[in-house]
């Protein structure tokens, strides 16, 4: 049963997908350089990090197939499991104690000394905690929220935080108006279910919908939560590390830049400050890092977004089978949509619905159900053999798009494109895709080995 980072690490090690790095590495540039070279491959466990006792784990969720296996579904059912988790969430379970309480630091907080926080890219403003999930509560309204934020370590007990106007911003500004800080916790070292749930799109769930209850349903086991030492926030009892603190009212400091999901630096910004009050962690804690602009980053953006696109397209084209937002499109911009075509025109309707389902989607490629939308070689084959540009290309000029897309003529204004790579219905038999009988029943491992 995978219900924390350690049990996931053990499973992934058994699958042969963890590469231990025994050589000592510097958390400034050297560690991320190695991670970047191996970004689409295995998870990397850096056992010796210069100046620290804690090992650093990078890329644990850098493969779609691995995320699916961790959640015990196949790639096609990942979106359905997600939608199911939102329909039938499983609330967290309160426990009195947990492994994350094994070590408690409440005095002489010194973040740069305790945690091997990584400095990733050349022009980044400093070391950033990139795999931390911020947990906040509004007890008066029985609200808990999980979200990701850029967390820049700025001093011994000071973290800069970048908050876009979404759920955490609402909770923070509500408190700030009263001149009060917002108590929060940052959880580091989590299994895939919590990491994905924390990235759930705001268009799927309103503020007040507890992301931890999505995580519970995703993994089909309630997340155990335990009270913090110094703030009124409940946190996953089996997290590796918890940072407790408060986001101060009325204070902004210069922060950043930080490499964005688009692979550009973006601007420096003025952001609020999180004052750290305590750190608790497991014995032999593992520090988890996310290298921005890698498949891991892009999968955490894409997988929770696919249900949004899927729902919209399914409403319009009932034969919709799957949606794949590709990691290489920065995990946001390109969607491959697989449909069972029932009427001529279904492909075009899927394009319209897909492009309109989200501001971020700027390219939709529609393929028939005999093409695996998660295999980009098959998708390109469909474009090469089923698509004619004069007949099957749709271009919408100057629609609203993502503000961070560097190709836009002005921020937030984008052209959108659809490629209908489905077969013409009457011709699908003549152009049937070749197959070898019984191939799906062949287990390749039976033919290898001695
Ligand atoms: C790795 C990663 C990093 C992110 N960084 C930020 C960030 O720095 N600031 C921000 O406001 N959103 C960031 N996001 C997006 C939000 O955390 C994410 O959309 C989340 O679902 C928002 O939750 P909320 O709807 O509860 O506010 C990031 C997402 C991921 C997956
Ligand atoms: Mn939320």
PDB file of N, CA, C and O in Angstrom, residues 26 39 236 297:
ATOM      1  N   UNK A  26      26.929  19.126  -5.040  1.00  0.00           N
ATOM      2  CA  UNK A  26      26.604  20.444  -4.498  1.00  0.00           C
ATOM      3  C   UNK A  26      25.139  20.738  -4.825  1.00  0.00           C
ATOM      4  O   UNK A  26      24.733  20.597  -5.986  1.00  0.00           O
ATOM      5  N   UNK A  39      16.417  13.845 -16.882  1.00  0.00           N
ATOM      6  CA  UNK A  39      15.097  14.320 -16.458  1.00  0.00           C
ATOM      7  C   UNK A  39      13.944  13.393 -16.817  1.00  0.00           C
ATOM      8  O   UNK A  39      12.952  13.325 -16.124  1.00  0.00           O
ATOM      9  N   UNK A 236      -0.164  16.210   6.827  1.00  0.00           N
ATOM     10  CA  UNK A 236      -0.014  14.759   6.645  1.00  0.00           C
ATOM     11  C   UNK A 236       0.989  14.186   7.645  1.00  0.00           C
ATOM     12  O   UNK A 236       2.133  14.641   7.719  1.00  0.00           O
ATOM     13  N   UNK A 297       7.661  18.381 -13.385  1.00  0.00           N
ATOM     14  CA  UNK A 297       6.919  19.638 -13.257  1.00  0.00           C
ATOM     15  C   UNK A 297       5.709  19.623 -14.194  1.00  0.00           C
ATOM     16  O   UNK A 297       4.582  19.932 -13.807  1.00  0.00           O
TER      17      UNK A 297
END
